[in-house]
Coordinates of C-alpha atoms in Angstrom, one line a residue:
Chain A
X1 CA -21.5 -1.1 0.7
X2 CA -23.1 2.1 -0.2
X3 CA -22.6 5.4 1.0
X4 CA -25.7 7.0 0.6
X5 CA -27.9 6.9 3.3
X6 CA -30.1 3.7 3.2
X7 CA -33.7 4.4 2.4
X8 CA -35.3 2.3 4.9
X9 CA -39.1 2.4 2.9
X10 CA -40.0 -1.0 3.0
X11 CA -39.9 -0.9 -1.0
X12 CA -36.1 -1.2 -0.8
X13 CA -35.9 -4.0 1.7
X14 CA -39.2 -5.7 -0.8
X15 CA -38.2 -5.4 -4.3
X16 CA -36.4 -8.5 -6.0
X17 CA -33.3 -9.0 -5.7
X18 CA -32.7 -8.6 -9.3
X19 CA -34.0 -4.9 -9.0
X20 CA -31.2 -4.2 -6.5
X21 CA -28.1 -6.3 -8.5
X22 CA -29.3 -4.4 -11.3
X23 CA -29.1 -1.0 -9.7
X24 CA -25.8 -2.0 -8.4
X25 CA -24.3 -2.9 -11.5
X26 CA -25.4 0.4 -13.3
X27 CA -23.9 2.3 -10.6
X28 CA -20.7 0.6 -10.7
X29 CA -20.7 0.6 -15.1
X30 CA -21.5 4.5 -14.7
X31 CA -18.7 4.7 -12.3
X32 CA -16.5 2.9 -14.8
X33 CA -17.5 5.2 -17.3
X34 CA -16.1 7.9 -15.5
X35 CA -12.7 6.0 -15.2
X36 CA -12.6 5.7 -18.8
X37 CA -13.5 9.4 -19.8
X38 CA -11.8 11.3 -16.6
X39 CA -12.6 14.5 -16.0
X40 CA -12.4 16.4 -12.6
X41 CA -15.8 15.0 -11.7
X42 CA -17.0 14.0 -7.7
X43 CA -19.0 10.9 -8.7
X44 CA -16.4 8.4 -7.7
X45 CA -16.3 10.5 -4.9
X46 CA -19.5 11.0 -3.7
X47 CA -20.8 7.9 -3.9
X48 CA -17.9 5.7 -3.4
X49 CA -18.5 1.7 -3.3
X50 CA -16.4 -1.2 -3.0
X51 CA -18.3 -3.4 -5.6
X52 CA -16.3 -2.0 -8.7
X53 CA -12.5 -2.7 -6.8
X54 CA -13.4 -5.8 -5.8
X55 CA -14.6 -7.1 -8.9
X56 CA -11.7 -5.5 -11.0
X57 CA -8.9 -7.2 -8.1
X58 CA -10.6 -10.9 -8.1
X59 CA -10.5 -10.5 -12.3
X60 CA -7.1 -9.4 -12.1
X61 CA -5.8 -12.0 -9.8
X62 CA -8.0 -15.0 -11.7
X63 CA -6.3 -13.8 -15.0
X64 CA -2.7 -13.4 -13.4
X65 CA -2.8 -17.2 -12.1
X66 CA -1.5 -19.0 -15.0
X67 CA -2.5 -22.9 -15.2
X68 CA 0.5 -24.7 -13.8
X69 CA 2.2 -27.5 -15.1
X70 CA 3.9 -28.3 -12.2
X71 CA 1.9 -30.3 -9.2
X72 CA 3.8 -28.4 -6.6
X73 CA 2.3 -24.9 -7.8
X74 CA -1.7 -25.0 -7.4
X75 CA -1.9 -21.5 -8.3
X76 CA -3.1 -20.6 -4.7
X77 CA -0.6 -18.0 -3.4
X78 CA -0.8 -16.2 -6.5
X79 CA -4.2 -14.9 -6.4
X80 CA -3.6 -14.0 -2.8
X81 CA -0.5 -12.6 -3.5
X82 CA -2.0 -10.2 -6.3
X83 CA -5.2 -9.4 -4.1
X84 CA -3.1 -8.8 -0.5
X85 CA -0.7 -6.0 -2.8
X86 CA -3.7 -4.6 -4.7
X87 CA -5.4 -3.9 -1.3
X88 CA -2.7 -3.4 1.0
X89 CA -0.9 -1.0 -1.2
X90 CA -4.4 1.1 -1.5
X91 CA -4.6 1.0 2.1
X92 CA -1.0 2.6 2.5
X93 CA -1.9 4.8 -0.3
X94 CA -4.7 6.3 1.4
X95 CA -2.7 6.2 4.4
X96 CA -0.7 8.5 2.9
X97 CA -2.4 10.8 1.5
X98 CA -4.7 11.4 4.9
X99 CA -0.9 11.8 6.4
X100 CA -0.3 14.6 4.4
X101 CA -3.1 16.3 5.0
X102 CA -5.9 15.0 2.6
X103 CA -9.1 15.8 3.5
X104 CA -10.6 12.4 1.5
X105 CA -11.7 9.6 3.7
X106 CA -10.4 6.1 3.8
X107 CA -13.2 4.6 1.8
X108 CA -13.3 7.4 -0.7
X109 CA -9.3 7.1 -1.6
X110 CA -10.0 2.7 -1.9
X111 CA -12.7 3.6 -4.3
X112 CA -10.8 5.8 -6.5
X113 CA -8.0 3.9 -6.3
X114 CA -9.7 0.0 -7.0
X115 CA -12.0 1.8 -9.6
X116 CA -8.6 3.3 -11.6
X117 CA -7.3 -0.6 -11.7
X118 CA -9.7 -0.7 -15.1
X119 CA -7.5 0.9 -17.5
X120 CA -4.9 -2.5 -16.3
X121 CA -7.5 -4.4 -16.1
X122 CA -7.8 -3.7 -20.0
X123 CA -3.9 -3.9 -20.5
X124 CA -4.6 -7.6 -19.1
X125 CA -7.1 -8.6 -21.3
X126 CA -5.5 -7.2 -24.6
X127 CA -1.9 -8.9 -23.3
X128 CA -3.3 -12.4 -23.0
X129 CA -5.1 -12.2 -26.2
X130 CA -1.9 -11.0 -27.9
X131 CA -0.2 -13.7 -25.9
X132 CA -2.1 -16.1 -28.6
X133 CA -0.3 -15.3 -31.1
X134 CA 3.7 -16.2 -31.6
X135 CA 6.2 -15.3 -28.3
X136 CA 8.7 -12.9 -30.2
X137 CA 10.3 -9.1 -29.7
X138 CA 7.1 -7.8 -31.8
X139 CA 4.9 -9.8 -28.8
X140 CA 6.6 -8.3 -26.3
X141 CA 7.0 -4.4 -27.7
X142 CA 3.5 -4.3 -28.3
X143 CA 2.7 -5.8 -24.9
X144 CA 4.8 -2.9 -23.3
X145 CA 3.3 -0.1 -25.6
X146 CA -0.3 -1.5 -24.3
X147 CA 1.1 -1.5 -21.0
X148 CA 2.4 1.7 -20.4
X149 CA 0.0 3.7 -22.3
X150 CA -2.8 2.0 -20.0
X151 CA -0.2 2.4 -16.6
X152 CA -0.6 6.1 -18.1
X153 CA -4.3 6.3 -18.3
X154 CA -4.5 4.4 -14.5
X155 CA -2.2 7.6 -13.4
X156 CA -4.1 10.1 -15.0
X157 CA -7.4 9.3 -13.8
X158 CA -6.5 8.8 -10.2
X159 CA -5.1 12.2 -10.1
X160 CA -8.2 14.2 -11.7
X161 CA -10.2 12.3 -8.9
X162 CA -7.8 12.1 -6.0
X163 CA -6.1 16.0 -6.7
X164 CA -8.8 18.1 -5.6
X165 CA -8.3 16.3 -2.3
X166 CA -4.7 17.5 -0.8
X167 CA -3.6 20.7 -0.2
X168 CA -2.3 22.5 -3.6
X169 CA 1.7 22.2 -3.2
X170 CA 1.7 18.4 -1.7
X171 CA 0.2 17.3 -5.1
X172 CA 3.1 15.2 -6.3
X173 CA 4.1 14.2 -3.0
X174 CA 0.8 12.1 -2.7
X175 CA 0.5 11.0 -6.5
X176 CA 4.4 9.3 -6.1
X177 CA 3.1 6.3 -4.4
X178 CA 0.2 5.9 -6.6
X179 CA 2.8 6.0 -9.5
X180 CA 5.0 3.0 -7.9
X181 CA 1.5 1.0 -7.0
X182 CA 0.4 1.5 -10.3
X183 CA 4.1 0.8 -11.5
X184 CA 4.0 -2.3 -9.3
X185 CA 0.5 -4.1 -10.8
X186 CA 2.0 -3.0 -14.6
X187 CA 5.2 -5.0 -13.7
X188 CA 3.0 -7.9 -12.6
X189 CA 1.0 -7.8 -15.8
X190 CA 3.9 -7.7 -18.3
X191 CA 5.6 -10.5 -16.8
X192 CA 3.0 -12.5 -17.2
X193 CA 3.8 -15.8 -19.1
X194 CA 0.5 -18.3 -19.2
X195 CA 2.5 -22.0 -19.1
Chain B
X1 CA -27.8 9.8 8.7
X2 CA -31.9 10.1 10.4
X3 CA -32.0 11.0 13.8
X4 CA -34.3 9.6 15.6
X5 CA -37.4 11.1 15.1
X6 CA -40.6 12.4 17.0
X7 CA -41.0 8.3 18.4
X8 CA -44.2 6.7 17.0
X9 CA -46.1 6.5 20.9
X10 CA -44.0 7.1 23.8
X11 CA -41.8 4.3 23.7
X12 CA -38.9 6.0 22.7
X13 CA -39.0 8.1 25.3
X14 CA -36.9 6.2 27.4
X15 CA -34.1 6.0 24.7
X16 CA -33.3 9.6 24.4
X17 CA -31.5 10.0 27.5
X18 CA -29.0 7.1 27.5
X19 CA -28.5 7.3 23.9
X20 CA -27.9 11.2 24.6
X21 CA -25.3 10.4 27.4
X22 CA -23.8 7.7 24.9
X23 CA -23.3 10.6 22.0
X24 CA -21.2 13.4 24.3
X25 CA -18.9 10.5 24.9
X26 CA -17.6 10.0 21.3
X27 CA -14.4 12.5 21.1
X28 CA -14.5 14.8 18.1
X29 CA -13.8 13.5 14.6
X30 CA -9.9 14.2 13.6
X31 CA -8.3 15.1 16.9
X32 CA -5.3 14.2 18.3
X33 CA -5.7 14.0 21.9
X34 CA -7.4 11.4 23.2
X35 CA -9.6 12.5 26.1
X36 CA -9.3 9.6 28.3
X37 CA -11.1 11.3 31.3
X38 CA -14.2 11.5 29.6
X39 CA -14.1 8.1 28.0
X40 CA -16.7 6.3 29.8
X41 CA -16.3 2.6 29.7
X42 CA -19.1 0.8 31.0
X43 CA -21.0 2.7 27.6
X44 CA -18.8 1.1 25.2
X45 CA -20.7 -2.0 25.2
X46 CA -23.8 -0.8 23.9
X47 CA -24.9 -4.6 23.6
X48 CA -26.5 -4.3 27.1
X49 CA -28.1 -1.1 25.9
X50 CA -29.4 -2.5 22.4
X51 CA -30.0 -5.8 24.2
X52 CA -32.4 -4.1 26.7
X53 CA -33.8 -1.7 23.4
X54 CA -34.2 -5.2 21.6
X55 CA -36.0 -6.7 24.5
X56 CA -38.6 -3.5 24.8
X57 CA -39.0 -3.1 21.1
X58 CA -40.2 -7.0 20.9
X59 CA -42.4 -6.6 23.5
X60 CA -43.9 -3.9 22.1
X61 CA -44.1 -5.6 18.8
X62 CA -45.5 -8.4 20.3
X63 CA -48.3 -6.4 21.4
X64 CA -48.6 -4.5 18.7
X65 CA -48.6 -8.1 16.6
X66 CA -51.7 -9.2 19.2
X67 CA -53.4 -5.9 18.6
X68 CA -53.2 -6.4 14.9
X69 CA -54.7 -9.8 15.1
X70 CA -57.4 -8.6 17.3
X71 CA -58.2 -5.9 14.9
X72 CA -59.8 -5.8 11.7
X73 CA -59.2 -4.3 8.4
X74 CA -60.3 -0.5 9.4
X75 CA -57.1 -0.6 11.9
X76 CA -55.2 -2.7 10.3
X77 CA -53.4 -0.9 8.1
X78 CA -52.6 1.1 11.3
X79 CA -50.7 -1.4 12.7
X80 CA -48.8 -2.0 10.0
X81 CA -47.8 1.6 9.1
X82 CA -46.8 1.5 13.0
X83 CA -44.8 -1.7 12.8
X84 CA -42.8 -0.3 9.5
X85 CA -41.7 2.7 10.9
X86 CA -40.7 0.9 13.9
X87 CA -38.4 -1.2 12.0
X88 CA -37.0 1.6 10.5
X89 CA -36.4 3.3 13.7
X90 CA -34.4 -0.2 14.9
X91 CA -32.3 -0.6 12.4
X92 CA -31.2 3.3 12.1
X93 CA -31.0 2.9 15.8
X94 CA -28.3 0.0 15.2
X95 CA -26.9 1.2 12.3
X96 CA -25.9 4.6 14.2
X97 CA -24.7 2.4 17.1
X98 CA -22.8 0.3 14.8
X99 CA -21.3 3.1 13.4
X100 CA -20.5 4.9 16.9
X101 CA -18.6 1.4 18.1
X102 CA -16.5 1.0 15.2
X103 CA -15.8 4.8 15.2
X104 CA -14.9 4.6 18.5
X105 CA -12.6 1.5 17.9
X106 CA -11.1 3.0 14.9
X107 CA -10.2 6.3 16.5
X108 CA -8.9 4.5 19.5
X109 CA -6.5 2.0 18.1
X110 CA -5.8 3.2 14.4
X111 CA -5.3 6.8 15.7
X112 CA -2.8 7.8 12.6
X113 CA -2.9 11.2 13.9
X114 CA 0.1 10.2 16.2
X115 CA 2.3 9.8 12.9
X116 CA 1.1 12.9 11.3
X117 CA 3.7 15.6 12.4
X118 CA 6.1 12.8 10.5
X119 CA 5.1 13.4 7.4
X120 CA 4.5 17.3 7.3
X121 CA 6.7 17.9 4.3
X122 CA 7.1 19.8 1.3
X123 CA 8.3 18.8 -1.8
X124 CA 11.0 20.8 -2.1
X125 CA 12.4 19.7 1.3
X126 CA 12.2 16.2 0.3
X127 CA 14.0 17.6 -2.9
X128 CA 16.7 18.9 -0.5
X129 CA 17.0 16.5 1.5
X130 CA 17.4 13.9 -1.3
X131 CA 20.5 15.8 -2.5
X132 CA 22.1 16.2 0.7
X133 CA 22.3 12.6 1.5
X134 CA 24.5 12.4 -0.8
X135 CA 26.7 15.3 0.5
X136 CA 29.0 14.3 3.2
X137 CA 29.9 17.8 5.2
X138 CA 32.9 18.0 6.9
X139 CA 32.1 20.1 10.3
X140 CA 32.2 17.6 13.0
X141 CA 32.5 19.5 15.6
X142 CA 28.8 20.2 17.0
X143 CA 25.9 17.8 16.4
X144 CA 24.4 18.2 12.8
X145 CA 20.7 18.4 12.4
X146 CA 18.7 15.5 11.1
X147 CA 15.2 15.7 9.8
X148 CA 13.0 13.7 11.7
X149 CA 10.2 13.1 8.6
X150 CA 9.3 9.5 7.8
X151 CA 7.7 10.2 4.4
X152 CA 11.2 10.5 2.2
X153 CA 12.3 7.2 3.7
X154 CA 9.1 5.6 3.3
X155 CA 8.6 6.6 -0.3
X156 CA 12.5 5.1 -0.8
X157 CA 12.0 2.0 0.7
X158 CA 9.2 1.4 -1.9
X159 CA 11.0 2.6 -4.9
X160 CA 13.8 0.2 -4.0
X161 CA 11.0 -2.6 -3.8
X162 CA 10.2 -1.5 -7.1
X163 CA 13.3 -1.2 -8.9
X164 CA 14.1 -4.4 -7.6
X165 CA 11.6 -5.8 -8.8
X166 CA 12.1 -3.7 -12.3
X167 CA 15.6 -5.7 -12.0
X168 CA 13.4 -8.9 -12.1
X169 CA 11.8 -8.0 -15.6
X170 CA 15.0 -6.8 -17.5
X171 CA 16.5 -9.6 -16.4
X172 CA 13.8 -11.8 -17.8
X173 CA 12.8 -14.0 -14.8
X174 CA 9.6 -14.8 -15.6
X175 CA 8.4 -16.9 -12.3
X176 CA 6.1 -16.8 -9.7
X177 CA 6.0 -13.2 -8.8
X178 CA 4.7 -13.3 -5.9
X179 CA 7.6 -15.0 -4.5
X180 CA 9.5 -12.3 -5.6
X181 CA 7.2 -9.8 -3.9
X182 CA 7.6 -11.0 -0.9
X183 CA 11.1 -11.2 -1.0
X184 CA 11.7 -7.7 -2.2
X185 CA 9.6 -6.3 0.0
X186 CA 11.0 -8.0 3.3
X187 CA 14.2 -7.8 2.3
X188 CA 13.8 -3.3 1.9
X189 CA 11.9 -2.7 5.2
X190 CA 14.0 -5.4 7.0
X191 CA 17.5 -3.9 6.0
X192 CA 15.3 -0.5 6.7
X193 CA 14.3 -0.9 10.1
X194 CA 16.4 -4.0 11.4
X195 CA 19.3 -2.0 10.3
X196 CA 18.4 0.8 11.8
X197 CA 17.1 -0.4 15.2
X198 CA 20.4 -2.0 15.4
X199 CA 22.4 0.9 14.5
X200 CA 20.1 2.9 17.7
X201 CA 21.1 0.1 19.7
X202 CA 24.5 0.3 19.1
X203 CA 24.7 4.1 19.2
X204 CA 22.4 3.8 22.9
X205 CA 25.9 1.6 24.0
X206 CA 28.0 4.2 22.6
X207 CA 25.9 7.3 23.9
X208 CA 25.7 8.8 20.9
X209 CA 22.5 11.6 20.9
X210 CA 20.3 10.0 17.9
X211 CA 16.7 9.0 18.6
X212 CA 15.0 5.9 16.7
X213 CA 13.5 7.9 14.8
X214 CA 16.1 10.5 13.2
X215 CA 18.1 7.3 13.0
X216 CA 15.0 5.3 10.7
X217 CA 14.9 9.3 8.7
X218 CA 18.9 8.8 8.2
X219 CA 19.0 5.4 7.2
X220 CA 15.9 6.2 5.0
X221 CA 17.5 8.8 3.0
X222 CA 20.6 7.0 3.2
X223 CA 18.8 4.3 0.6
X224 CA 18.8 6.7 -2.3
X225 CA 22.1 6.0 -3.1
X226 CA 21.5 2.1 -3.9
X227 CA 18.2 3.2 -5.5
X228 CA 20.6 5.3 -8.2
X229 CA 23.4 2.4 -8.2
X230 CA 20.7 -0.1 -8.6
X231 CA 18.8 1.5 -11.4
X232 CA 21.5 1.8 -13.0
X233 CA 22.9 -1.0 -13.1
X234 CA 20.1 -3.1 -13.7
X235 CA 19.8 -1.8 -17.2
X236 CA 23.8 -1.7 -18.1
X237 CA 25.2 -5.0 -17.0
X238 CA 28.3 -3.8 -16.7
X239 CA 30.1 -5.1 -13.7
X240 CA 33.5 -2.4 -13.8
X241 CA 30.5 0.1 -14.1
X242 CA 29.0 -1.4 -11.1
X243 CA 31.7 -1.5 -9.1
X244 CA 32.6 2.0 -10.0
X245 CA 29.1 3.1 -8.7
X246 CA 29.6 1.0 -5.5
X247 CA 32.2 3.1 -4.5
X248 CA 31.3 6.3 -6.0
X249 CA 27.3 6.7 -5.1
X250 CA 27.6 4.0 -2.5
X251 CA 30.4 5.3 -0.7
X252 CA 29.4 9.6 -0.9
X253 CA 25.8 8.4 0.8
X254 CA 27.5 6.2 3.3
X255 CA 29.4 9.5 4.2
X256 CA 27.4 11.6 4.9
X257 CA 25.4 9.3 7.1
X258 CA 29.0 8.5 9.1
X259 CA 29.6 12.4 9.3
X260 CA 26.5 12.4 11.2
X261 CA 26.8 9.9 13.3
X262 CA 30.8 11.1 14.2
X263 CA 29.7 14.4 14.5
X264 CA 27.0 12.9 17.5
X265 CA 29.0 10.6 19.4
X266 CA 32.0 11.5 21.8
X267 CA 35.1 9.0 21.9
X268 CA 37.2 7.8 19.5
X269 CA 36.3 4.1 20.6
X270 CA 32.6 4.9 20.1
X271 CA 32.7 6.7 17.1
X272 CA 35.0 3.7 15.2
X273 CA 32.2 1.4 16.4
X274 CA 29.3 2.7 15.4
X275 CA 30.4 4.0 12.0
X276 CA 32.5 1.1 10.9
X277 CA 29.3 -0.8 11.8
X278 CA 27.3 1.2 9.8
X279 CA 29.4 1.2 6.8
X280 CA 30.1 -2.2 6.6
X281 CA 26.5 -3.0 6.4
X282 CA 25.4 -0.1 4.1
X283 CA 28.3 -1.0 1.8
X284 CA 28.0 -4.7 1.9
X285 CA 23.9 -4.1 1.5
X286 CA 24.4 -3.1 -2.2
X287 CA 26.7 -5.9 -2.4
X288 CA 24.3 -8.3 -1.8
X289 CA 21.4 -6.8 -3.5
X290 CA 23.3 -6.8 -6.7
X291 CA 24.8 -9.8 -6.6
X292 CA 23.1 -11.8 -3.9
X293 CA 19.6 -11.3 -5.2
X294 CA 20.3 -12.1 -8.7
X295 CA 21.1 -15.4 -7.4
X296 CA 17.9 -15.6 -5.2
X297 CA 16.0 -15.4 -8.4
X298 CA 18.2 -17.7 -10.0
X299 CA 17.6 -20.2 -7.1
X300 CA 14.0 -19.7 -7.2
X301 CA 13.9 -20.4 -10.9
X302 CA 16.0 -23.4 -10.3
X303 CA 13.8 -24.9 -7.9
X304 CA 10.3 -24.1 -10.3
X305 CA 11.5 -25.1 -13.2
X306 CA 13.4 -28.4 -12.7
X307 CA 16.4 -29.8 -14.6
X308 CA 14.2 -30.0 -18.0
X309 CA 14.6 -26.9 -19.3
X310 CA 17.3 -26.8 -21.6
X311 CA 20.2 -23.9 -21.3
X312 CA 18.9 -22.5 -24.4
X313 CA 16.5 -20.6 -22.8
X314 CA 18.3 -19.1 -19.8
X315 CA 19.1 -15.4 -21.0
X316 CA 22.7 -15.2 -20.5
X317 CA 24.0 -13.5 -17.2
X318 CA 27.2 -12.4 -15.7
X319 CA 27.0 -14.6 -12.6
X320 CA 27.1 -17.5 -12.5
X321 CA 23.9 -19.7 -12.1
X322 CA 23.9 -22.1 -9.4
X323 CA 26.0 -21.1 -6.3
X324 CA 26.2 -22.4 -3.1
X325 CA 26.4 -19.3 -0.4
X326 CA 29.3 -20.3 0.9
X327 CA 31.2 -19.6 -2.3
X328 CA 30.0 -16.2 -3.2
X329 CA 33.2 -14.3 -1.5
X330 CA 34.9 -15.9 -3.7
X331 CA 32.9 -15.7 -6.7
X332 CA 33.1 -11.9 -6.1
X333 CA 36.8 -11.9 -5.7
X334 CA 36.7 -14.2 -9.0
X335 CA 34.4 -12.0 -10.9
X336 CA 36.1 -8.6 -9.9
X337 CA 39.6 -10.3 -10.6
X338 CA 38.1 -10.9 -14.4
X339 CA 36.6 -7.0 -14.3
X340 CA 40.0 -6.2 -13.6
X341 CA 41.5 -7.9 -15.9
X342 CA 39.2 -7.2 -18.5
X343 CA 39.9 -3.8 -18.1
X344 CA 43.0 -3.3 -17.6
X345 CA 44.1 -5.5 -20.7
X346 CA 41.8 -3.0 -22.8
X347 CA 44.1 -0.7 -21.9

């Protein structure tokens, strides 16, 4: 899934396949890179790719599936359930924002917006390693401070990449529904109880 | 993307033309209008096309396969730089038609374009028009204008999904949320637009001049009320404060949104119908989604967790926790009887 045009030399199509994982894995860590420093930059935009999203969604939706106790809960519908909202909501996102007159394409606007999951991807990890320690108040306040200041980051970063993008006074009316997405998958992560 | 280049021999030859013919067919990126005239069907499947390519561009490799085996090493490498570049002229030849098919589809049948002029708004009028939903004007004398815009509804419906579900976490329902999803998120674009289809039906009977969609934009903006009640009131369980908001926020939006729809419709028949309809369901929407939906979650929870968890760790809640529908009216009468009571006796 690459934007670039494909170099048909027969040394792409030859080389190992480890050559090629590799080169896709440094493209998607430099892209994450840029999510965790963001500055007004077109590298998420230029060369979007799907590779980063869908590895940050399937990690998200393995770590919100909590091991059931119960034999009627198999822990199915909850992955789907996190991977049909993290998708469809970026798809009505984008939606959105080439409504109101964006001038980013479909693909572009998924990147961005899969690739700004990390910062809650994060927020996940640190909540279920706090979630090792004692359930209590403390637990949870420092859950929501993790939470919000990462929900925060997510924000921030998807507006220096998606801001450029829409005509100068719309600004806010596109970054609203990336607020409640991003609003939506924080909700989902500090509910979270493993049982 | 590589067009196809100078062809290596003169077997492309024959592929310029049709794919030529195929390229003025693909309308222009980003318009509106699609150009049905010059749609040209019998190109769209290109399989025939790339099957016939296919066909010629084995035969030639075929031959070009024999010649190389024939040959020895001062041609051979020939034969091979031929055959690589030949592959690399197939598969940008798919790839571009590939990409010209699905263009094609995509423009065709996910043509957003036709909901564009919907959501041509500026932040200050969806500023405006947030406050004047909650504005009921008097004049009912000549039809008063509605925006037809689909964004500020849109944007609504969602932010009632997510306060909702905001409900959900104060309240400290901690179950499958997915579930709740769902549920939240059929239940605001179900009120949304089976409310409003409904209404348009209703107001067709009664000839009242409202289209579908000033009547989706109405309803839309109409939901900013329970969005204020509801935040609200999630936060400060108070149910005299609820009810208070009910009638106050709940009542101005409904309104407004009944000023409208009197000041469209002729007859005093009509007019009782359509807005006693409206304002039933409006009204008795918050109702439910206050009190109704708290006991959705409770059922849920109910139903995952089993009789073995001990009462301890329920958080403790105004309503009631198990109740049968049937009973609610009168749990509501029952619980504002108690408001009442508790407030007037701290008086």
């Amino acid at each position: 899934m690459r934007s670039r045009s494909r170099e048909f030399d027969s040394s792409t199509l030859n080389e190992s396949v480890q050559n090629t994982i590799m080169r896709d894995l440094k493209a998607v860590g430099k892209k994450f890179m840029h999510v965790l420093y963001p500055r007004k930059s077109n590298t998420l935009l230029r060369d979007w790719d799907l590779w980063g999203p869908l590895i940050l969604c399937v990690t998200l939706a393995l770590m919100l599936q909590r091991g059931s106790v119960d034999s009627e809960k198999d822990g199915g519908p909850q992955f789907a359930e996190v991977f049909v909202i993290v998708w469809f909501g970026a798809v009505t996102i984008t939606l959105n924002s080439k409504l109101l007159g964006g001038n980013i394409s479909f693909f572009q606007s998924l990147c961005v917006l899969g690739y700004c999951i990390l910062p809650l991807t994060v927020a996940m990890l640190i909540c279920r390693l706090v979630l090792l320690a004692e359930p209590g108040p403390i637990n949870f306040m420092v859950r929501l401070f993790v939470v919000i200041v990462m929900f925060a980051w997510s924000i921030v970063a998807s507006t220096a990449f998606l801001a450029d993008s829409q005509p100068p006074n719309r600004k806010a009316l596109a970054v609203y529904p990336v607020f409640l997405f991003y609003f939506v998958i924080s909700w989902m992560i500090l509910t979270f109880t493993p049982q | 993307m590589a067009t196809p280049a100078a062809p290596a021999g003169g077997a492309r030859s024959g592929a310029g033309p049709e794919w030529g013919g195929f390229e003025e067919n693909i309308q222009g990126g980003g318009s509106a209008v699609i150009d049905m005239e010059n749609m040209d069907d019998t190109s769209g499947s290109s399989f025939e096309d790339m099957g016939e390519l296919h066909q010629r561009l084995r035969e030639e490799e075929v031959d070009a396969d024999a010649a190389a085996a024939d040959d020895e090493d001062g041609e051979f490498l020939g034969m091979k730089g031929f055959k690589g570049q030949l592959s690399r002229q197939v598969a940008d030849q798919m790839w571009q038609a590939g990409k010209r098919q699905a263009s094609r589809a995509f423009s065709l049948y996910a043509n957003i374009d036709i909901l564009r002029p919907y959501f041509d708004v500026e932040p200050d009028q969806v500023r405006s028009r947030l406050l004047e939903s909650m504005i009921p004007i008097k004049m009912v004398n000549f039809p008063q204008k509605i925006a037809g815009e689909l964004y500020g509804p849109l944007m609504l419906v969602f932010t009632l999904v997510a306060i909702l579900l905001h409900g959900m976490k104060t309240s400290d329902t901690i179950i499958r949320e997915g579930t709740l999803m769902g549920t939240a998120i059929g239940t605001c674009f179900g009120y949304w637009l089976g409310v409003s289809s409904f209404i348009y039906f209703l107001a067709y009977l009664c000839n009242a001049q409202i289209t579908m969609l000033q009547m989706l934009a109405l309803l839309g903006y109409g939901l900013f009320g329970h969005c204020i009640v509801l935040f609200i009131t999630y936060n400060i369980h108070l149910h005299a404060l609820f009810y208070l908001f009910w009638l106050l926020v709940g009542g101005l939006s409904t309104l407004r949104m009944v000023a409208v729809l009197v000041s469209r419709t002729v007859g005093p028949t009509q007019r009782l119908l359509l807005c006693g309809t409206l304002a039933a369901l409006h009204m008795l929407f918050l109702l439910y989604l206050h009190f109704a939906y708290h006991k959705v979650v409770e059922g849920i929870l109910d139903t995952l967790e089993g009789p073995n968890v001990p009462p301890m760790q329920r958080v403790p809640r105004d309503v009631p926790a198990v109740l049968p529908a049937a009973r609610l009216p009168a749990t509501v009468l029952n619980a504002t009887a108690k408001a009442l009571a508790a407030s007037l006796q701290s008086h």
